Short mmCIF file of C-alpha atoms in Angstrom, two decimals:
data_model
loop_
_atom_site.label_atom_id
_atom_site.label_comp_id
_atom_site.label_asym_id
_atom_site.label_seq_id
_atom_site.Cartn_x
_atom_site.Cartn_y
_atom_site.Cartn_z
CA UNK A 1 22.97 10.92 -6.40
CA UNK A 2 22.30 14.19 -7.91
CA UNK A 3 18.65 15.04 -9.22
CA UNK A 4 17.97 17.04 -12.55
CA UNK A 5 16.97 20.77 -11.49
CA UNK A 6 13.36 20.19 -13.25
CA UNK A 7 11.31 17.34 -13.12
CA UNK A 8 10.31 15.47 -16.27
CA UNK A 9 7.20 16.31 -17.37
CA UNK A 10 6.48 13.03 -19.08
CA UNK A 11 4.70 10.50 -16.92
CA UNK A 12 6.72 7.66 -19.00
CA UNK A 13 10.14 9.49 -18.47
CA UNK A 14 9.92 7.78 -15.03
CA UNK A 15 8.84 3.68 -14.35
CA UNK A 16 7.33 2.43 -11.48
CA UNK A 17 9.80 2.90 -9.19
CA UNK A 18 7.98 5.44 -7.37
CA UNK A 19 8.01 5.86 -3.81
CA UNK A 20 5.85 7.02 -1.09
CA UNK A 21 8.09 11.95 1.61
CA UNK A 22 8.53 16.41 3.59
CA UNK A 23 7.67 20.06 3.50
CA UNK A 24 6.02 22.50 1.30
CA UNK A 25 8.42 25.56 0.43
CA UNK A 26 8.13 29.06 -1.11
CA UNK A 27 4.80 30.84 -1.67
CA UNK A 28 3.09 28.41 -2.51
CA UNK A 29 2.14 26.16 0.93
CA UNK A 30 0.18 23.26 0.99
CA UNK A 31 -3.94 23.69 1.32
CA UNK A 32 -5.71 22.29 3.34
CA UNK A 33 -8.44 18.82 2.04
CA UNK A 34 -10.83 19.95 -0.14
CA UNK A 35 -14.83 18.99 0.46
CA UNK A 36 -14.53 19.08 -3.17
CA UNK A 37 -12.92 15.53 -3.58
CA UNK A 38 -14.31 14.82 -7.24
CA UNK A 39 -16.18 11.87 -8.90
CA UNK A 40 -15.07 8.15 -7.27
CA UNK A 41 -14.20 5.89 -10.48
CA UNK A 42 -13.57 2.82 -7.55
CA UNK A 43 -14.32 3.33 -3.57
CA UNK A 44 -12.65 1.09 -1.50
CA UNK A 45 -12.36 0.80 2.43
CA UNK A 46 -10.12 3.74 3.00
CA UNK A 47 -9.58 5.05 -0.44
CA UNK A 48 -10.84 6.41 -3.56
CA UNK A 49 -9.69 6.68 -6.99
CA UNK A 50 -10.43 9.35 -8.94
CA UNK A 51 -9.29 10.93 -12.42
CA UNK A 52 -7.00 13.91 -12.54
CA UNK A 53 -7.71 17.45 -12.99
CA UNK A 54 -6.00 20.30 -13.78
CA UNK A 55 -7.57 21.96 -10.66
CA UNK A 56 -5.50 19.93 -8.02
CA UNK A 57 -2.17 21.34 -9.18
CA UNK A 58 -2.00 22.94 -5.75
CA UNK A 59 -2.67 20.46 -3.81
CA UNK A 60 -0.26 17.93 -5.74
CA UNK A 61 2.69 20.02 -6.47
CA UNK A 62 2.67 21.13 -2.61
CA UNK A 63 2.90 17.37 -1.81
CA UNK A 64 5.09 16.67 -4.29
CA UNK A 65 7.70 19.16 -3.35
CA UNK A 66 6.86 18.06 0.62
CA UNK A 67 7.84 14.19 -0.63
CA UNK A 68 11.12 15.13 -2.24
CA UNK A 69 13.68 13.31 0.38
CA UNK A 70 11.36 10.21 -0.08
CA UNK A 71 11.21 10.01 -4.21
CA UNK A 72 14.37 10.55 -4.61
CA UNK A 73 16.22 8.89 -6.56
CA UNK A 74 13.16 6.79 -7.59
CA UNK A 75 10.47 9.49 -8.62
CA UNK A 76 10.28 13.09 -10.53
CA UNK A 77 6.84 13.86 -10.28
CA UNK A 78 6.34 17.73 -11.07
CA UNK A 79 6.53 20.26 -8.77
CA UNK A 80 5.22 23.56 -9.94
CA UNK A 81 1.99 24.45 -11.34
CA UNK A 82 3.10 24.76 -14.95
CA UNK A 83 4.29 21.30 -14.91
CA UNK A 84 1.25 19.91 -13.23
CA UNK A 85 -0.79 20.93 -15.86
CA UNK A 86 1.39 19.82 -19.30
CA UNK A 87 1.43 16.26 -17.03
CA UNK A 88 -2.45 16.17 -16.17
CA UNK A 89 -3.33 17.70 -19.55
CA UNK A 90 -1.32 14.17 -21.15
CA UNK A 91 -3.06 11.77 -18.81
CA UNK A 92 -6.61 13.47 -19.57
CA UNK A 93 -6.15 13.98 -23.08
CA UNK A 94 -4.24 10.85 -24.59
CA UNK A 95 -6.08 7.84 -25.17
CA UNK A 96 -2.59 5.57 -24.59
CA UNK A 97 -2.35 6.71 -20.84
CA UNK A 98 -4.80 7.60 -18.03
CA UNK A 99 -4.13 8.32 -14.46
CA UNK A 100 -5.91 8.42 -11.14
CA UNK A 101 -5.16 9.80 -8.02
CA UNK A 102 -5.74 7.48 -4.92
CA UNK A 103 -7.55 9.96 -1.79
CA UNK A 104 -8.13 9.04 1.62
CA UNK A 105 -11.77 8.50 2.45
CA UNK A 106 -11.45 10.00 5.51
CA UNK A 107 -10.80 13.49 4.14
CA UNK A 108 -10.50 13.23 0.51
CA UNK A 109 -6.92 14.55 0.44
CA UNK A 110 -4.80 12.82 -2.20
CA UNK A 111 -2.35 10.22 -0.94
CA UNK A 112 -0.48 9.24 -3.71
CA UNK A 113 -1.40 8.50 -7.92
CA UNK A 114 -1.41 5.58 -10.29
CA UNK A 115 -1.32 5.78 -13.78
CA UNK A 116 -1.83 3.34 -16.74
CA UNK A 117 0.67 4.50 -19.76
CA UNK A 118 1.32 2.77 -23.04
CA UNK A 119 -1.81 1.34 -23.22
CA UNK A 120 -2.08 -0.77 -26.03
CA UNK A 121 -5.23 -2.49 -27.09
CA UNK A 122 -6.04 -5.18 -30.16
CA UNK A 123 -4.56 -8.99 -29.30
CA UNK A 124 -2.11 -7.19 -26.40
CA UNK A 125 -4.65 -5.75 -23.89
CA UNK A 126 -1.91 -4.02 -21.79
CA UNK A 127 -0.54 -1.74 -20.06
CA UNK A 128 2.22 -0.30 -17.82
CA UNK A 129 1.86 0.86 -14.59
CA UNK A 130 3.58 4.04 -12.63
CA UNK A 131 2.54 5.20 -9.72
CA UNK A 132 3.87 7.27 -6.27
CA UNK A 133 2.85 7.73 -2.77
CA UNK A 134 2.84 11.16 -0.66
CA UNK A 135 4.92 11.31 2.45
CA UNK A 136 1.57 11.67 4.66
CA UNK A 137 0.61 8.66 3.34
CA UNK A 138 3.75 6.43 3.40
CA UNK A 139 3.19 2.84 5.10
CA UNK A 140 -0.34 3.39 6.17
CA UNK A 141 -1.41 0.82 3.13
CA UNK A 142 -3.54 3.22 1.56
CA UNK A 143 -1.79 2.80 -1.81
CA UNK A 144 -1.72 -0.90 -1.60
CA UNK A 145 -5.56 -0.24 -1.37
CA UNK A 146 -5.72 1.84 -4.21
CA UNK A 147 -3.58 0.06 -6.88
CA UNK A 148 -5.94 -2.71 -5.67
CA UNK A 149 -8.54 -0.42 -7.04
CA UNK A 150 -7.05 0.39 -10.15
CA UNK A 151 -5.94 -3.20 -11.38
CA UNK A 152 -9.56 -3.87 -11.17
CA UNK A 153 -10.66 -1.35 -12.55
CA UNK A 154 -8.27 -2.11 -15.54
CA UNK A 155 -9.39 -5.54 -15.99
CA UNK A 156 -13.05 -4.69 -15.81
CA UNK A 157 -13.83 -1.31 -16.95
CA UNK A 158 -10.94 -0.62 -19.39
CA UNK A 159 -10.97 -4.23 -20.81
CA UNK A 160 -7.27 -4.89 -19.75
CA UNK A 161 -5.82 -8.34 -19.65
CA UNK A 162 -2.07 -8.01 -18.91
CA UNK A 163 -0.58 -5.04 -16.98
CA UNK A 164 3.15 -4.61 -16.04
CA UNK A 165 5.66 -2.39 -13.73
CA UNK A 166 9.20 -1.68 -14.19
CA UNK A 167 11.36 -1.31 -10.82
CA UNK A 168 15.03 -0.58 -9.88
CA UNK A 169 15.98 -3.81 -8.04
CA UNK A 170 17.14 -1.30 -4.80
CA UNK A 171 13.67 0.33 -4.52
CA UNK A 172 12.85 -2.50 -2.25
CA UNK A 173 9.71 -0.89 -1.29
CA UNK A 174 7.84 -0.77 -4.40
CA UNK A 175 8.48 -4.42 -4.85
CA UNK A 176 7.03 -5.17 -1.51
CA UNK A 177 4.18 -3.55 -2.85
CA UNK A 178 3.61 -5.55 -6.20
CA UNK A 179 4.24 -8.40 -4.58
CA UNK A 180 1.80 -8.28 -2.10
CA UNK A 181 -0.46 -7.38 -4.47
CA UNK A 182 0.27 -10.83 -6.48
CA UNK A 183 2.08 -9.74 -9.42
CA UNK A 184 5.06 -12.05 -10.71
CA UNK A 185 8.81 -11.37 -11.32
CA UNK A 186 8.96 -11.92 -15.15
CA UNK A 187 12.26 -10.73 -16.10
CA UNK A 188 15.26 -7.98 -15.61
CA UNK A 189 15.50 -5.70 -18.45
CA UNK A 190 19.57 -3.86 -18.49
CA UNK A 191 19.84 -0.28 -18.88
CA UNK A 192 15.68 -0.18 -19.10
CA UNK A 193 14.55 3.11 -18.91
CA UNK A 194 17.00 6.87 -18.34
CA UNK A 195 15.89 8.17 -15.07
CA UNK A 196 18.32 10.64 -13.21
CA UNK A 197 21.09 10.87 -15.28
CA UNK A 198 21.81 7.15 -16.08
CA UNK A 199 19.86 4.25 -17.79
CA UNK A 200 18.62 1.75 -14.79
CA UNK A 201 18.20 -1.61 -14.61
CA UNK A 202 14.61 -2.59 -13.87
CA UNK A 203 12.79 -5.97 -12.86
CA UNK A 204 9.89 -6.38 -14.90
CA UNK A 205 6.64 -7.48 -12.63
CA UNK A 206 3.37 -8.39 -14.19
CA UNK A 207 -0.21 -9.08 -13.03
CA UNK A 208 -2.95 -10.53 -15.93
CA UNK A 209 -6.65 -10.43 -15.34
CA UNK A 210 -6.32 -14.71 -14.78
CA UNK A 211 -4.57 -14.05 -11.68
CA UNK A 212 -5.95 -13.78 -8.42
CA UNK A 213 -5.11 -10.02 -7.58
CA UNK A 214 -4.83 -9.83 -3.18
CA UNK A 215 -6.22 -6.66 -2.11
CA UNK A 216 -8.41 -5.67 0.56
CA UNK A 217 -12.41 -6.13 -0.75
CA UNK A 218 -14.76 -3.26 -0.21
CA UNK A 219 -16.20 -2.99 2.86
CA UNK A 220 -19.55 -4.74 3.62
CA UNK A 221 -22.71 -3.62 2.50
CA UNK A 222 -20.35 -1.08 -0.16
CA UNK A 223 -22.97 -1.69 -2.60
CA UNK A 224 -21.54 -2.89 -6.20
CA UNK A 225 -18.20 -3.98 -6.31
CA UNK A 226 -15.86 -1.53 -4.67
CA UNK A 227 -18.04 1.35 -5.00
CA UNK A 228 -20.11 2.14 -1.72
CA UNK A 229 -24.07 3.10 -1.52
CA UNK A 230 -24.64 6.34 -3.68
CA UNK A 231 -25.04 8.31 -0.61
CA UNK A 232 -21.73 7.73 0.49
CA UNK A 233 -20.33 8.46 -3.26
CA UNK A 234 -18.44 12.03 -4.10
CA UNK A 235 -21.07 14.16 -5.74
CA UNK A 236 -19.80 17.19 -6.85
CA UNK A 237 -18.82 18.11 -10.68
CA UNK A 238 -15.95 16.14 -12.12
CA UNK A 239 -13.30 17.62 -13.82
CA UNK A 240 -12.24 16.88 -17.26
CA UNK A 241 -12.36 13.19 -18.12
CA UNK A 242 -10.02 11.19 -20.22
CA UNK A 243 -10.97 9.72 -23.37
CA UNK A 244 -13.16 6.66 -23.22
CA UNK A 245 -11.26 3.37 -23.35
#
């Protein structure tokens, strides 16, 4: 199946069905983790979320273009800097969506990224979830970890009760992960969203703040939930922050 020339620059233009793959091309090759790993919104055992900012296009687009073979034909996450920033510049700046990038503790390099669009607030309380691993970090768990982190920091923090994800029933993978997670099959929605060239079918999966969500629990002695003791925390500046919820 052939993929558009340009990614879409829209985080909604793609659902859920995002994968975890390759090699960085051209002049622009991938740098090495960054000591600067920004603010931790949730820590867990091997990861950390964090917000977006427009400083990481490097870093992301590299990985992005490295992962193509493994997104495709799920994913279009951009891939040059000028798309990085119109995409991050949405998540930061519009109070219906916000995003997060899951790093590795170990080094702070970003592993994949989760974001939260068509938030809706009132008597709905929801939102729907799209999210994509790196190739580096494909089956290592580290983004079952850290959409752990970001359902509960959903249903705590942003007040959430109901939050859903759209899948192609062949991206097998990506419903391994929501299941094991503990979200439910609630439906199959025809000719759901136009991804590649053709509308796709997607099974709709859903998790609500009642349900028990099965994720690894911060490590012992972390301090408050799923954040460890401040001296462990990231301390340098953040970059810009999305509106408050």
């Amino acid at each position: 199946m052939a993929a558009p020339p340009d990614p879409p620059t829209n985080p909604r233009d793609a659902s859920a069905d995002h994968a975890t793959a390759g090699h960085a091309s051209g002049p622009e090759a991938a740098p090495g983790p960054r000591s600067d790993v920004g603010v931790a919104v949730e820590v867990g055992r091997r990861t950390f979320i964090r917000h977006y900012r427009l400083d990481d296009a490097a870093e992301f687009t590299a990985l992005a273009r490295e992962s193509t073979r493994l997104h495709r034909p799920w994913l279009f996450p951009p891939r040059t800097q000028a798309d990085y920033v119109a995409y991050a510049r949405r998540l930061l700046e519009d109070p219906s969506r916000t995003g997060y990038l899951v790093c590795d503790r170990a080094d702070g390099r970003i592993a994949g990224f989760i974001n939260i669009n068509n938030i809706v607030e009132g008597a709905f309380l929801s939102g729907a979830l799209g999210y994509g691993a790196f190739a580096h970090a494909a089956g290592r768990g580290l983004m079952t970890e850290g959409l752990g982190l970001v359902v509960r920091h959903a249903f705590g923090p942003l007040g959430l009760h109901r939050l859903e994800v759209n899948i192609q029933p062949r991206n097998q993978s990506s419903i391994a992960l929501v299941r094991r997670l503990g979200f439910r099959l609630e439906g199959f929605s025809p000719d759901f969203l136009f991804i590649d060239g053709a509308w796709r079918d997607h099974e709709r999966w859903a998790i609500t703040a009642e349900m028990e969500l099965r994720s690894p629990r911060p490590a012992p002695g972390s301090g408050e939930a799923n954040r460890p003791p401040e001296a462990e925390r990231p301390t340098v500046p953040p970059g810009p922050s999305p509106p408050a919820r």
